[in-house]
Short mmCIF file of C-alpha atoms in Angstrom, two decimals:
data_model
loop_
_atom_site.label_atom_id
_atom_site.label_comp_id
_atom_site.label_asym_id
_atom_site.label_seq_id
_atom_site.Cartn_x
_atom_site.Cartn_y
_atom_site.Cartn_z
CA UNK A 1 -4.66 -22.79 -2.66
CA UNK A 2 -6.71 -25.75 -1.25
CA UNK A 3 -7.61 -26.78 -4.77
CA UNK A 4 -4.24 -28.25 -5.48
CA UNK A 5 -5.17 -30.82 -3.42
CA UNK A 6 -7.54 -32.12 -6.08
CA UNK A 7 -4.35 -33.15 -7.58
CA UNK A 8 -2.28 -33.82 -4.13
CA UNK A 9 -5.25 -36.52 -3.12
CA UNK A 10 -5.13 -38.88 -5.48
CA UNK A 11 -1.37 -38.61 -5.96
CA UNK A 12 -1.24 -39.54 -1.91
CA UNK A 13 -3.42 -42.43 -2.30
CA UNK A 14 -1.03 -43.82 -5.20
CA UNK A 15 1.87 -43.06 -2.79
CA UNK A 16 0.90 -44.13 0.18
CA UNK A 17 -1.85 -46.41 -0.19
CA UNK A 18 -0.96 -48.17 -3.29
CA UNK A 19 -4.39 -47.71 -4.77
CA UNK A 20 -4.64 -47.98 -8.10
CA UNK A 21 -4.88 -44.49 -10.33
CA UNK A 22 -8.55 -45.25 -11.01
CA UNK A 23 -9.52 -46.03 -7.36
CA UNK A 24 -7.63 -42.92 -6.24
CA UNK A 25 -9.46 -40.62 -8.63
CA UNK A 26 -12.55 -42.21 -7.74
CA UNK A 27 -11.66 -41.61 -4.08
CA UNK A 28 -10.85 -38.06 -4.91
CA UNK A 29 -14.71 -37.55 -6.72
CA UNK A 30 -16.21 -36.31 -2.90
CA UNK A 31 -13.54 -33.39 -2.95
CA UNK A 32 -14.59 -32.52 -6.58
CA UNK A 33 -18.05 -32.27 -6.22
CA UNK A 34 -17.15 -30.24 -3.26
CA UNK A 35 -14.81 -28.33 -5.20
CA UNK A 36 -17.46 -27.92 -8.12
CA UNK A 37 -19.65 -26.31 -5.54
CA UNK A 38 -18.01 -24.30 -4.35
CA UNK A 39 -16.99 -22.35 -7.56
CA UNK A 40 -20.15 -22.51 -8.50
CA UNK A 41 -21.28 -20.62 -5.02
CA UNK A 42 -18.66 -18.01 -6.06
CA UNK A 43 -19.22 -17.38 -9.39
CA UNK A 44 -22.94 -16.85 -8.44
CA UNK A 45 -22.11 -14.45 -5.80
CA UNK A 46 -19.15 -12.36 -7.61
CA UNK A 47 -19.94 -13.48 -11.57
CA UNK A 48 -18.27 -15.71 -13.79
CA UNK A 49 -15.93 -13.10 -15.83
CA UNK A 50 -12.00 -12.77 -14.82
CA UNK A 51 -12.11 -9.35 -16.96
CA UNK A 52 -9.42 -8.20 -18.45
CA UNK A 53 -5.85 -8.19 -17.19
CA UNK A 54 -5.82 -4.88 -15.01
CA UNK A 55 -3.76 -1.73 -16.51
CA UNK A 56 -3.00 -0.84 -12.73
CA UNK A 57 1.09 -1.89 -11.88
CA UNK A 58 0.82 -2.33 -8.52
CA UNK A 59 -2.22 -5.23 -9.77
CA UNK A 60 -0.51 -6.43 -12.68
CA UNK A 61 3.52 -6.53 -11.92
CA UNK A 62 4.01 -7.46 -15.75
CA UNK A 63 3.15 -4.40 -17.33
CA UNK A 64 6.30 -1.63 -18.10
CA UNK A 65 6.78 1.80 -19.66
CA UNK A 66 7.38 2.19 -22.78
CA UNK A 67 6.81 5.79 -24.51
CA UNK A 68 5.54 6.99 -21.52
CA UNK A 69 3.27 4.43 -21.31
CA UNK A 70 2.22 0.81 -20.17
CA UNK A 71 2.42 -1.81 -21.81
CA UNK A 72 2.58 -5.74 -21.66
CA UNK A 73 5.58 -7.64 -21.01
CA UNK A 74 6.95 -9.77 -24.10
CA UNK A 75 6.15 -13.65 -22.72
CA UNK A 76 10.01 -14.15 -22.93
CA UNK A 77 9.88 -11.30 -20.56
CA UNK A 78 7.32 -12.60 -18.76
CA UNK A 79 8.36 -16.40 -18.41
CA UNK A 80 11.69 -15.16 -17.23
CA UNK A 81 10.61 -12.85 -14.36
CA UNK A 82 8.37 -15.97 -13.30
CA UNK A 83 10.79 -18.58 -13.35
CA UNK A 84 13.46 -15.85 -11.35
CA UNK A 85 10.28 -15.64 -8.47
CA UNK A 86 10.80 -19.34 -8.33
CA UNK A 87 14.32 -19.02 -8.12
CA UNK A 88 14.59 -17.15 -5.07
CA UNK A 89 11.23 -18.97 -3.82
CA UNK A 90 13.84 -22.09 -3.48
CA UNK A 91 16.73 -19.91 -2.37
CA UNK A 92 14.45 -18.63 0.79
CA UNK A 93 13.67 -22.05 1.87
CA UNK A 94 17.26 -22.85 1.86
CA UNK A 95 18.50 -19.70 3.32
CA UNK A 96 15.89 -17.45 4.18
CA UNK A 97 17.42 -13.88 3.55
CA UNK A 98 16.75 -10.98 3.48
CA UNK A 99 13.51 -11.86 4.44
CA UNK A 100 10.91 -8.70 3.09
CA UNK A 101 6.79 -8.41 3.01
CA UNK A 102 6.90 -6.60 0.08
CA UNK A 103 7.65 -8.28 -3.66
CA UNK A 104 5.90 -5.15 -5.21
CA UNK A 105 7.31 -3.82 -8.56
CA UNK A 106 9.89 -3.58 -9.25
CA UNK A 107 10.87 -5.18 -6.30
CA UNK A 108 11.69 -7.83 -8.69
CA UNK A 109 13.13 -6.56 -11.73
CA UNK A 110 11.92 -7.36 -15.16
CA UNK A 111 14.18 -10.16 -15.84
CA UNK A 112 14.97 -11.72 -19.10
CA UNK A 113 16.59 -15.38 -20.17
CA UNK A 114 20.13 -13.49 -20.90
CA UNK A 115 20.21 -13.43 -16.80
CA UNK A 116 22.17 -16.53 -15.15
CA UNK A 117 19.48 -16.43 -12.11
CA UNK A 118 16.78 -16.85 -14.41
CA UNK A 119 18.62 -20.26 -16.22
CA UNK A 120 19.90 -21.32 -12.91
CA UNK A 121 15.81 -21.44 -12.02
CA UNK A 122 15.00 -23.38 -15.17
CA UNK A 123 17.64 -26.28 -15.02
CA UNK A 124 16.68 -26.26 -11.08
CA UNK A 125 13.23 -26.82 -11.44
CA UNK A 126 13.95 -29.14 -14.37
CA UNK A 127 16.18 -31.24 -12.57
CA UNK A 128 13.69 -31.21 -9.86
CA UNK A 129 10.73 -31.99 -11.69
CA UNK A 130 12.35 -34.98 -13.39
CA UNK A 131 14.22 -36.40 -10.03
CA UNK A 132 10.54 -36.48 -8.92
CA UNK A 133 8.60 -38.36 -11.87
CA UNK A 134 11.68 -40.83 -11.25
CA UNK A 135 11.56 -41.04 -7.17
CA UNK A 136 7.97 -41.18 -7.36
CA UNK A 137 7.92 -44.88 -9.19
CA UNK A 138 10.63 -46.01 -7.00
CA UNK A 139 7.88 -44.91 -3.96
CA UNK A 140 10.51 -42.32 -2.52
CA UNK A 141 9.03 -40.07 0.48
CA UNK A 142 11.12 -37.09 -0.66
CA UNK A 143 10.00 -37.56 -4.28
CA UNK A 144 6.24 -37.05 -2.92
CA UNK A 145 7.33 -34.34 -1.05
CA UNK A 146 8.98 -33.00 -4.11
CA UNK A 147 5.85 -33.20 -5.73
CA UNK A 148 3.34 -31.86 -3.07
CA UNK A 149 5.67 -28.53 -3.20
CA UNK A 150 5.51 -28.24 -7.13
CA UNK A 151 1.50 -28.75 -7.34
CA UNK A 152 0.58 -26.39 -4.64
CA UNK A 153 3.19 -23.81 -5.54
CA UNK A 154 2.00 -23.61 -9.17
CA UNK A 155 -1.33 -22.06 -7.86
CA UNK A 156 0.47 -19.02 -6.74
CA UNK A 157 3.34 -18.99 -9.55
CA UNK A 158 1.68 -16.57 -12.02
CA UNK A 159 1.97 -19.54 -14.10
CA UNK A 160 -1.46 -20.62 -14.11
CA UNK A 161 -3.22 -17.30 -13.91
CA UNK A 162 -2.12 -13.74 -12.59
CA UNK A 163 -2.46 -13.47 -8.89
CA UNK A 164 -1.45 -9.91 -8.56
CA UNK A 165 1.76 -9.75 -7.49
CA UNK A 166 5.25 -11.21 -8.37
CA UNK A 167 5.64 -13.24 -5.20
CA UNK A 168 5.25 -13.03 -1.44
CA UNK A 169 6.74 -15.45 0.96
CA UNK A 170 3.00 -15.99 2.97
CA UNK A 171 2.15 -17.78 -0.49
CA UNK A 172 4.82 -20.52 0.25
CA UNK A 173 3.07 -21.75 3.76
CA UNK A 174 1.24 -24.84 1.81
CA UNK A 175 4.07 -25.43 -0.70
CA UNK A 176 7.18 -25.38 2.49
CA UNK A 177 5.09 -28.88 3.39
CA UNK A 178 6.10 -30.87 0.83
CA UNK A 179 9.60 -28.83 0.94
CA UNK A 180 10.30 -30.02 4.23
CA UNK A 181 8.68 -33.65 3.88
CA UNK A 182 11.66 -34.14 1.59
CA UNK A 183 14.25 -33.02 3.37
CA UNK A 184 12.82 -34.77 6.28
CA UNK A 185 12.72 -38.23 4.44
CA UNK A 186 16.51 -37.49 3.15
CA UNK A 187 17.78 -36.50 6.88
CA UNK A 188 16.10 -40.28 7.36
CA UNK A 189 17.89 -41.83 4.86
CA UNK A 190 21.21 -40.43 6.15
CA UNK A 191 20.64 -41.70 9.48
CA UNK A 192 21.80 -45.38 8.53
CA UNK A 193 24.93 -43.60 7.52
CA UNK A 194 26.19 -41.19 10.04
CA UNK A 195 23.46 -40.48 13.10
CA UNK A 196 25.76 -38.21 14.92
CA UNK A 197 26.18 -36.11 11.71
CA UNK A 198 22.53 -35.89 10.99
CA UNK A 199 22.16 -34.87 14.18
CA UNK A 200 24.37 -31.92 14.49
CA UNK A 201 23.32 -30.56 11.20
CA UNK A 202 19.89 -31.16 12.28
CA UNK A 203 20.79 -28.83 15.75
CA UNK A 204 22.41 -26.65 13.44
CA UNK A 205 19.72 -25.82 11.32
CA UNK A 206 17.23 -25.50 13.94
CA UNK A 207 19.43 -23.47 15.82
CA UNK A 208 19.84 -21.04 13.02
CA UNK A 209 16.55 -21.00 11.97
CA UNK A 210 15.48 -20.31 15.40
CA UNK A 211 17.51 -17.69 15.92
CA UNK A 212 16.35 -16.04 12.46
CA UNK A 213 12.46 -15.81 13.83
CA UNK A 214 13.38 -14.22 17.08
CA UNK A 215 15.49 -11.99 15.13
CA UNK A 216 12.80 -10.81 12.52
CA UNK A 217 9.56 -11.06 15.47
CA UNK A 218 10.26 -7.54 16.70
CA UNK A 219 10.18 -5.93 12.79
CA UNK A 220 6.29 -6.71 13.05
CA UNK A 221 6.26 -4.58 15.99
CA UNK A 222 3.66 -2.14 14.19
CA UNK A 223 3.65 -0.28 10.66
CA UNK A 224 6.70 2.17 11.01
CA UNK A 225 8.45 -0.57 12.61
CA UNK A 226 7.75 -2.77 10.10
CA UNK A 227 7.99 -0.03 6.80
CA UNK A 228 11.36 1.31 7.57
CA UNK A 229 12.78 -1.40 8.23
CA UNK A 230 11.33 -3.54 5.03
CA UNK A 231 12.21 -0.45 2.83
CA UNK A 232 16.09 -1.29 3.20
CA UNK A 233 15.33 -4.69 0.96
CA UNK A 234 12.62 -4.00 -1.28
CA UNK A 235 14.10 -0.80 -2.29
CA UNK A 236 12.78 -0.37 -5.60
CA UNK A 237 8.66 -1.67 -4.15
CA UNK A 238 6.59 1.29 -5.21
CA UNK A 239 4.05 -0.10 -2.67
CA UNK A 240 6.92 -0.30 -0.08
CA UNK A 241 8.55 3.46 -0.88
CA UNK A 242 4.82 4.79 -0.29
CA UNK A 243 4.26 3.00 2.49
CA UNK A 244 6.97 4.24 4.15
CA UNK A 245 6.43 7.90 3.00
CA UNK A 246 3.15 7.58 3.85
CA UNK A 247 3.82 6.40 7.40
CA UNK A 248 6.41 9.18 8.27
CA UNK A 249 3.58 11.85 7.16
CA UNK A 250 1.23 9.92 9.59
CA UNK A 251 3.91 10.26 12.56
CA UNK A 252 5.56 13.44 12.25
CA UNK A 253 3.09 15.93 9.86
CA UNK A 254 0.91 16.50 12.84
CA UNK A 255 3.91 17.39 15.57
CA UNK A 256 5.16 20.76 16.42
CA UNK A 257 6.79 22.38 13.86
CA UNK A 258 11.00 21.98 14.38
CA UNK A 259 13.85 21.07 12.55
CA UNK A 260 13.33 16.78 13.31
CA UNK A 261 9.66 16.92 12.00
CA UNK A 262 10.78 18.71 8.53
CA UNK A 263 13.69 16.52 7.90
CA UNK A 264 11.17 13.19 8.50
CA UNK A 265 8.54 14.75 5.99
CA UNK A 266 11.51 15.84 3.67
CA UNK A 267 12.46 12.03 3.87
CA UNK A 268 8.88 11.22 3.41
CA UNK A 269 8.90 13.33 0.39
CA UNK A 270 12.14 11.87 -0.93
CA UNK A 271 10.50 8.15 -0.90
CA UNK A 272 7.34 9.00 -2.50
CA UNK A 273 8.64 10.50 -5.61
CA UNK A 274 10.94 7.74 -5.86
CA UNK A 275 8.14 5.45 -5.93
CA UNK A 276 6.74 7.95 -8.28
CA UNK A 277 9.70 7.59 -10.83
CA UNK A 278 8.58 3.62 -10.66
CA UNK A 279 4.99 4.03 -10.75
CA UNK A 280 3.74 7.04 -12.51
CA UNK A 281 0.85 6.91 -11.98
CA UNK A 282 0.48 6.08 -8.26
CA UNK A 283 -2.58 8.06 -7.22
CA UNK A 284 -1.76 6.88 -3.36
CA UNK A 285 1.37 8.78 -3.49
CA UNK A 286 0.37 12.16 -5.04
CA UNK A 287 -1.90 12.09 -2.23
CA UNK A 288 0.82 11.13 0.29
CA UNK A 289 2.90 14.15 -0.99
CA UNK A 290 0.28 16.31 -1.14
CA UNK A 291 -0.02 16.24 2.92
CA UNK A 292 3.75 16.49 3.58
CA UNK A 293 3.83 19.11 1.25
CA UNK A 294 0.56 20.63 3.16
CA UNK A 295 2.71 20.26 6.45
CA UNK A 296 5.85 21.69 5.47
CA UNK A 297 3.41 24.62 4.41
CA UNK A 298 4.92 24.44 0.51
CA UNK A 299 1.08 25.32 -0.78
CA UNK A 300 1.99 25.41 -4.05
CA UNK A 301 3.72 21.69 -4.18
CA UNK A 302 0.59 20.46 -2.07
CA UNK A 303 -1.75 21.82 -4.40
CA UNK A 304 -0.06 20.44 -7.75
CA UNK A 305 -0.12 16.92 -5.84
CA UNK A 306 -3.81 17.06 -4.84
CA UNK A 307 -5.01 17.76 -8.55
CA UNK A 308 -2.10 15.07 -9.51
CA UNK A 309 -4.70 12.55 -8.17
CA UNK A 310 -7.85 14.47 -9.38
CA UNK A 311 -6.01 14.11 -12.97
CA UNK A 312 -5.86 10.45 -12.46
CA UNK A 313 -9.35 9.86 -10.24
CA UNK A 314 -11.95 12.82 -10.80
CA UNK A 315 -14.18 11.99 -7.99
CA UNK A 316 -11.27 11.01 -5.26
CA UNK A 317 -13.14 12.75 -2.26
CA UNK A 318 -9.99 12.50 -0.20
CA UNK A 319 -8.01 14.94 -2.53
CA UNK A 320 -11.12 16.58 -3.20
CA UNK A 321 -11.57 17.67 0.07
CA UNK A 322 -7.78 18.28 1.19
CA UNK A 323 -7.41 20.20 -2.06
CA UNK A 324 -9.66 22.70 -0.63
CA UNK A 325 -8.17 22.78 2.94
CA UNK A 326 -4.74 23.43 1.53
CA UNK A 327 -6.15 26.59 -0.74
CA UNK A 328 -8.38 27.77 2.57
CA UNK A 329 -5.08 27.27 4.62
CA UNK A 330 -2.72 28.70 1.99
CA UNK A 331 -5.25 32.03 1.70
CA UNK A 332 -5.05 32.08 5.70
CA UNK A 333 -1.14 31.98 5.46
CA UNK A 334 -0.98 34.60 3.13
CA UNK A 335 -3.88 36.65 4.48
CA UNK A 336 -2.69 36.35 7.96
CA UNK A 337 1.02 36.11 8.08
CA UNK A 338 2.65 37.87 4.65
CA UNK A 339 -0.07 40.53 4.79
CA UNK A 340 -1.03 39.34 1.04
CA UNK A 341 -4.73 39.92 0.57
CA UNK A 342 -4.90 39.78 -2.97
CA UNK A 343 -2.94 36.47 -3.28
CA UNK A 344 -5.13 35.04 0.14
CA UNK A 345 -8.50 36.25 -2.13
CA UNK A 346 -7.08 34.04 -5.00
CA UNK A 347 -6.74 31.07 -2.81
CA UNK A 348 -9.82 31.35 -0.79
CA UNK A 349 -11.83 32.04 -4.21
CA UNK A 350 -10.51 28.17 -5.54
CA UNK A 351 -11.28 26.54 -1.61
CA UNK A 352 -14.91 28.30 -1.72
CA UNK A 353 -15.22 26.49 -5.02
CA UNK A 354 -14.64 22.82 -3.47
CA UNK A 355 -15.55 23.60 -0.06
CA UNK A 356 -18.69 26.12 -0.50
CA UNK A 357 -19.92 25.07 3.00
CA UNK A 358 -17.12 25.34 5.20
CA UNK A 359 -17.39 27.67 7.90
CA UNK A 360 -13.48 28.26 8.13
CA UNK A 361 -12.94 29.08 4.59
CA UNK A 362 -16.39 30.91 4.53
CA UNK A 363 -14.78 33.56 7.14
CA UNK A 364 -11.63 33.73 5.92
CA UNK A 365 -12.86 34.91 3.00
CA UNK A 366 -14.90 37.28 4.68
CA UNK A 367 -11.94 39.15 6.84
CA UNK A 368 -10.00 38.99 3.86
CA UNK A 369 -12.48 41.23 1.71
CA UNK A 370 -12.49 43.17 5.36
CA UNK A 371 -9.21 43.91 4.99
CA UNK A 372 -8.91 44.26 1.48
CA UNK A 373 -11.29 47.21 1.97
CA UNK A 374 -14.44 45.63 0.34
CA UNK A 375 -16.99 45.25 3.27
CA UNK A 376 -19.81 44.63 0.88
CA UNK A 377 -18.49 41.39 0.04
CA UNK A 378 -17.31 41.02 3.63
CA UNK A 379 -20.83 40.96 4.29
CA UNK A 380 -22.13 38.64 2.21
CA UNK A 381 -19.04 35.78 3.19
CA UNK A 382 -20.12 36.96 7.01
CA UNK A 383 -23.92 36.26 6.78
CA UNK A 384 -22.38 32.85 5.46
CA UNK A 385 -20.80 32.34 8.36
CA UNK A 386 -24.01 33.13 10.23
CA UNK A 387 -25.90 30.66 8.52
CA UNK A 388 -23.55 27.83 8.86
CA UNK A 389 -22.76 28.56 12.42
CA UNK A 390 -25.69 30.27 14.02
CA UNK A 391 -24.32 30.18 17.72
CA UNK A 392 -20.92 31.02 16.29
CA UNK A 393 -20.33 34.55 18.41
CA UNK A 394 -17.00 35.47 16.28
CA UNK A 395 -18.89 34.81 12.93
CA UNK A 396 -22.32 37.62 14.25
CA UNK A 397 -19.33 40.34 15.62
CA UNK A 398 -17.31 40.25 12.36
CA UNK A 399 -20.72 40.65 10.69
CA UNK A 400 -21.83 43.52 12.82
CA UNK A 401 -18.39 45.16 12.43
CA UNK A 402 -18.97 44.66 8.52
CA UNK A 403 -22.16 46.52 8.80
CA UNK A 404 -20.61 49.16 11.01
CA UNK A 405 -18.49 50.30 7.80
CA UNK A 406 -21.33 50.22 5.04
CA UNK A 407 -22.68 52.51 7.48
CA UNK A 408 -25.64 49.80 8.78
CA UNK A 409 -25.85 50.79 12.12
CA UNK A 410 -28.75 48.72 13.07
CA UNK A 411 -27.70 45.58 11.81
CA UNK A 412 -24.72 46.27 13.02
CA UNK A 413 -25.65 46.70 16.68
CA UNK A 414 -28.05 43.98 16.03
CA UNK A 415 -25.11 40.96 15.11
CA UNK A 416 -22.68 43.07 18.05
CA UNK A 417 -25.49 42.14 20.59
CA UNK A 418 -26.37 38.56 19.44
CA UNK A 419 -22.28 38.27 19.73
CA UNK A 420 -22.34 39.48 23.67
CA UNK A 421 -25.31 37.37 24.05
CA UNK A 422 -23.40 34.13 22.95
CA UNK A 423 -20.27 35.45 24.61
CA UNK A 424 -20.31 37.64 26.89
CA UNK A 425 -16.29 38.14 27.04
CA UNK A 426 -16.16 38.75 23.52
CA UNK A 427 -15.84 42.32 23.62
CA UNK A 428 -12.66 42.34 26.28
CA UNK A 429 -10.84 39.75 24.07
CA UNK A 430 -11.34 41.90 20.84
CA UNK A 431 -10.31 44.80 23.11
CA UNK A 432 -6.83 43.34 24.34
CA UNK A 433 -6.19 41.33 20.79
CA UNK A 434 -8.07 38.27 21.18
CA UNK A 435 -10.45 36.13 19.01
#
């Protein structure tokens, strides 16, 4: 942003100093060469190529789907959706709501010149931009002002190069300077014609703008706060609907089970596929809906989500790793509470794949061959278990008891007495039920 003022400098020293354009760009050569520098510095550090405009929507808000696909905006599409941005960048400084943090797409619609906001924006910024060129000769404050807000907005426009995003209201801090030097110098200029007026609508203003702050303050009061509240006006931000999914999970998928915590993760649910419908391919929210799904205990759904995102990233470790957990957990579930061994053995066969070293899964794989009447395998998912957790006294009695029905009583006794050594209780808990 600071670079405008290679432009704002020497226009200042015109305006207010009555230099000369030639002294004021010679003024202006220190804050070049320090400019000059600087880029210099950076493209040393982080290289001199811009790449590529990237393929990834929630990086590049002019891209849409077309045959199931991305693909560019048409520059009358794009020019339009720019010059709407600056539309309602002007409409916030005048009346600043709904105020939002999120201008994700499609936040902001693709937009096209048919659309009266989008002309509206062009003979504003016209009219502007030629009131301006013709205040600035005449050495009018508001004109400068005027012009200050045009230079440093166009940094952050999309105009001059893609910044990422259609618009966020943190990007007008430098440019709502030069927006309110203007007004200020007009609010002057009525003073010679009605004080008390100027006054009151002064009051008024500051009043209502007051009262607008204090009103929005307490929506920063943290994420969920902020999220669900936010998601109201950028309804359509596939950033903004995962967000908010994504922060439900976070507060209710690790509560007690009951009705309140399924209907939040159901919600959850219902705001990450919509920002699924937007954004296809939103890795972030297959991820999301894999742990609500996870939490709600719909395996199946979880699963499908988790390799959703391995589709899309191969080596995501996050999915990686709660792919596994939800097949290990899923074989549990169906091991343990529907009495399913063959389905829990399917399960648990996929988690051992992802998660080879995981004591949990290693076990439950091991009491599910138990069960399933197949203690030679038991055995070898037991001494597993043994290796991974030596000092584990659960993992040595399940692999004595193992041995006990291939008939192995020495190992057996062997495992059963390293199990009492490590815990000596173990035997009454097994006795009345207990692990």
């Amino acid at each position: 942003n600071a670079i405008t003022f290679l432009l704002i400098i020497p226009l200042a020293l015109v305006f207010f100093a009555k230099q000369t354009w030639v002294q004021a760009l010679k003024n202006t050569l220190p804050f070049l060469g320090a400019a000059i520098l600087f880029l210099v510095l950076r493209g040393q550090v982080i290289g001199w190529s811009f790449g590529d405009a990237p393929r990834e929507l929630l990086n590049n808000p002019f891209l849409k789907i077309v045959g199931n696909q991305y693909v560019d905006f048409s520059p009358g599409e794009k020019l339009a959706t720019i010059l709407f941005t600056l539309g309602k960048y002007a409409q916030l400084l005048f009346f600043p709501h709904p105020l939002t943090h999120d201008y994700y797409p499609r936040h902001i619609d693709i937009m096209h010149f048919g659309d009266w906001q989008v002309l509206l924006s062009l003979v504003f910024y016209l009219t502007l931009f030629a009131l301006a060129i013709a205040g600035f000769r005449k050495r009018k404050v508001w004109a400068f002002g005027v012009l200050y807000y045009l230079i440093t907005l166009s940094i952050v426009s999309n105009i001059v190069f893609p910044i990422g995003t259609n618009m966020s209201e943190r990007f007008m801090y430098m440019p709502s300077l030069g927006w309110s030097i203007a007004l200020g110098s007009l609010f002057v200029y009525l003073l010679d014609y009605n004080k008390n007026l100027v006054w009151i609508i002064l009051g008024c203003v500051a009043l209502a703008l007051s009262m607008r702050t204090v009103m929005r303050n307490p929506v920063w009061k943290d994420n969920y706060t902020l999220f669900t509240t936010d998601i109201q006006t950028s309804q359509k931000s596939a950033k903004l609907l995962a967000a908010t999914g994504g922060e439900l999970v976070t507060q209710f998928g690790t509560k007690p089970q009951s009705p309140e915590r399924d209907t939040h993760l159901h919600e959850a649910l219902d705001y990450l596929h919509r920002a699924q419908a937007i954004h296809p391919n939103y890795k972030l929210s297959y991820l999301l809906e894999g742990n609500a799904q996870f939490y709600l205990k719909n395996w199946d759904e979880s699963i499908a989500a988790y390799q959703r995102v391995l589709a899309l990233s191969p080596d995501d470790a996050d999915a990686k790793r709660n792919l596994g957990i939800a097949y290990r957990d899923a074989g549990r579930y169906f091991g343990e509470q529907q009495n399913d061994v063959m389905k829990a053995i399917k399960y648990l066969s996929e988690a051992i794949k992802i998660l080879p070293d995981d004591y949990e899964t290693v076990h439950a794989m091991g009491v599910a061959y138990g069960i399933g009447g197949n203690p030679v395998q038991a055995i070898n998912y037991f001494k597993r278990g043994v290796e991974l957790q030596p000092d584990n006294a659960t993992a040595h009695f399940n692999l004595g008891l193992a041995y006990q029905r291939v008939g192995d009583t020495i190992n057996a006794q062997k495992h059963r007495d390293h199990a009492v050594a490590l815990d000596p209780q173990i035997l009454e808990r097994r006795k009345s039920g207990g692990q």
